Coordinates of C-alpha atoms in Angstrom, one line a residue:
M1 CA -15.5 24.8 -4.0
G2 CA -14.4 22.1 -5.8
G3 CA -13.4 19.8 -2.9
Q4 CA -10.5 21.9 -1.8
F5 CA -9.6 21.5 2.2
F6 CA -10.0 24.6 4.0
I7 CA -8.4 24.9 7.8
K8 CA -9.5 26.9 9.8
N9 CA -7.3 30.0 11.0
L10 CA -6.9 29.3 14.7
K11 CA -5.4 27.8 17.7
M12 CA -2.8 25.6 16.2
N13 CA -4.4 26.2 12.6
K14 CA -2.4 29.4 12.7
V15 CA 1.0 28.1 13.2
T16 CA 0.7 25.4 10.5
A17 CA -0.4 28.7 7.7
I18 CA 2.4 30.6 8.9
M19 CA 4.6 27.5 8.6
Q20 CA 3.0 27.0 4.6
E21 CA 2.8 30.2 4.1
I22 CA 6.7 31.6 4.9
G23 CA 8.5 28.9 5.6
K24 CA 10.3 30.2 8.1
Q25 CA 9.4 31.3 12.7
P26 CA 8.3 34.6 12.1
V27 CA 9.8 37.5 15.3
L28 CA 6.5 39.7 15.6
S29 CA 3.3 37.9 16.7
F30 CA 0.2 40.3 17.1
G31 CA -3.1 38.6 18.6
N32 CA -6.0 39.8 20.3
S33 CA -7.4 36.8 22.2
S34 CA -6.4 33.5 23.8
G35 CA -6.9 31.4 20.1
D36 CA -3.7 33.2 19.4
S37 CA -1.6 32.0 22.3
S38 CA -0.2 29.5 20.0
M39 CA 1.0 32.1 17.2
A40 CA 2.3 33.6 19.7
K41 CA 4.3 31.0 21.9
Y42 CA 5.4 30.2 18.2
V43 CA 7.3 33.0 17.7
T44 CA 8.6 33.5 20.8
K45 CA 9.7 30.0 22.4
D46 CA 13.6 28.8 20.7
N47 CA 13.8 31.7 18.4
K48 CA 16.9 32.1 16.6
Y49 CA 16.0 35.6 16.5
K50 CA 14.7 38.4 18.4
S51 CA 11.0 38.2 19.1
M52 CA 8.6 39.6 20.2
A53 CA 4.8 38.9 21.4
F54 CA 1.7 41.6 21.6
M55 CA -1.3 40.4 22.5
L56 CA -4.4 43.2 22.8
C57 CA -6.4 44.0 25.9
C58 CA -10.1 44.4 25.2
D59 CA -10.7 46.7 28.4
D60 CA -11.8 49.5 28.1
L61 CA -15.7 48.7 28.9
V62 CA -15.8 52.7 28.1
R63 CA -15.2 52.9 24.4
E64 CA -15.5 49.4 23.4
N65 CA -17.1 46.8 24.5
G66 CA -14.5 45.1 26.8
N67 CA -14.5 42.4 29.0
T68 CA -12.1 42.9 32.4
E69 CA -12.5 39.0 33.1
A70 CA -11.2 38.2 29.3
A71 CA -9.0 41.2 29.7
E72 CA -7.3 39.7 33.0
K73 CA -6.6 36.5 31.7
M74 CA -5.6 37.7 29.0
V75 CA -2.7 39.7 31.5
K76 CA -1.6 37.3 32.8
M77 CA -0.8 34.9 30.2
C78 CA 1.0 37.7 28.5
S79 CA 3.2 37.6 32.2
E80 CA 3.4 34.1 32.5
N81 CA 5.0 34.2 28.9
G82 CA 6.5 37.1 28.1
W83 CA 4.3 38.6 25.8
N84 CA 3.4 42.4 26.2
A85 CA 0.2 43.3 27.2
I86 CA -1.6 46.4 25.0
S87 CA -4.8 47.6 27.0
M88 CA -7.4 49.6 24.6
K89 CA -8.1 51.4 28.4
N90 CA -4.6 52.7 29.3
D91 CA -2.7 52.4 26.1
W92 CA -4.9 53.7 22.8
K93 CA -5.9 57.5 23.3
T94 CA -9.1 56.9 20.2
I95 CA -10.1 53.9 19.8
Y96 CA -12.9 55.2 17.1
K97 CA -12.8 58.1 15.4
E98 CA -15.3 61.2 16.5
G99 CA -18.6 60.2 14.9
V100 CA -18.0 56.6 14.4
T101 CA -19.8 54.3 16.5
R102 CA -19.5 51.5 17.6
K103 CA -21.3 48.0 16.7
S104 CA -22.9 45.8 19.8

């Protein structure tokens, strides 16, 4: 790899990567795990512009490999921080196109 240092795109490192790439505080954040909370906080906290964060809650046990406990934690985190929780179970009409099978 030529001695280059690579930063893993996890948790607070996402904020560092965003700052390095665009140099400005974004106004939108989209995440799907608690590891995206630093990014969502960065976008929504003390932003001089209207900003929003969206977090996907993997709560569909029938059409996807959902996890009720993790989804409930995500909904709680969204509620506590003023983020938008998106439910795979309740907000998505289609998860996989008909004929496409999910990998387990």
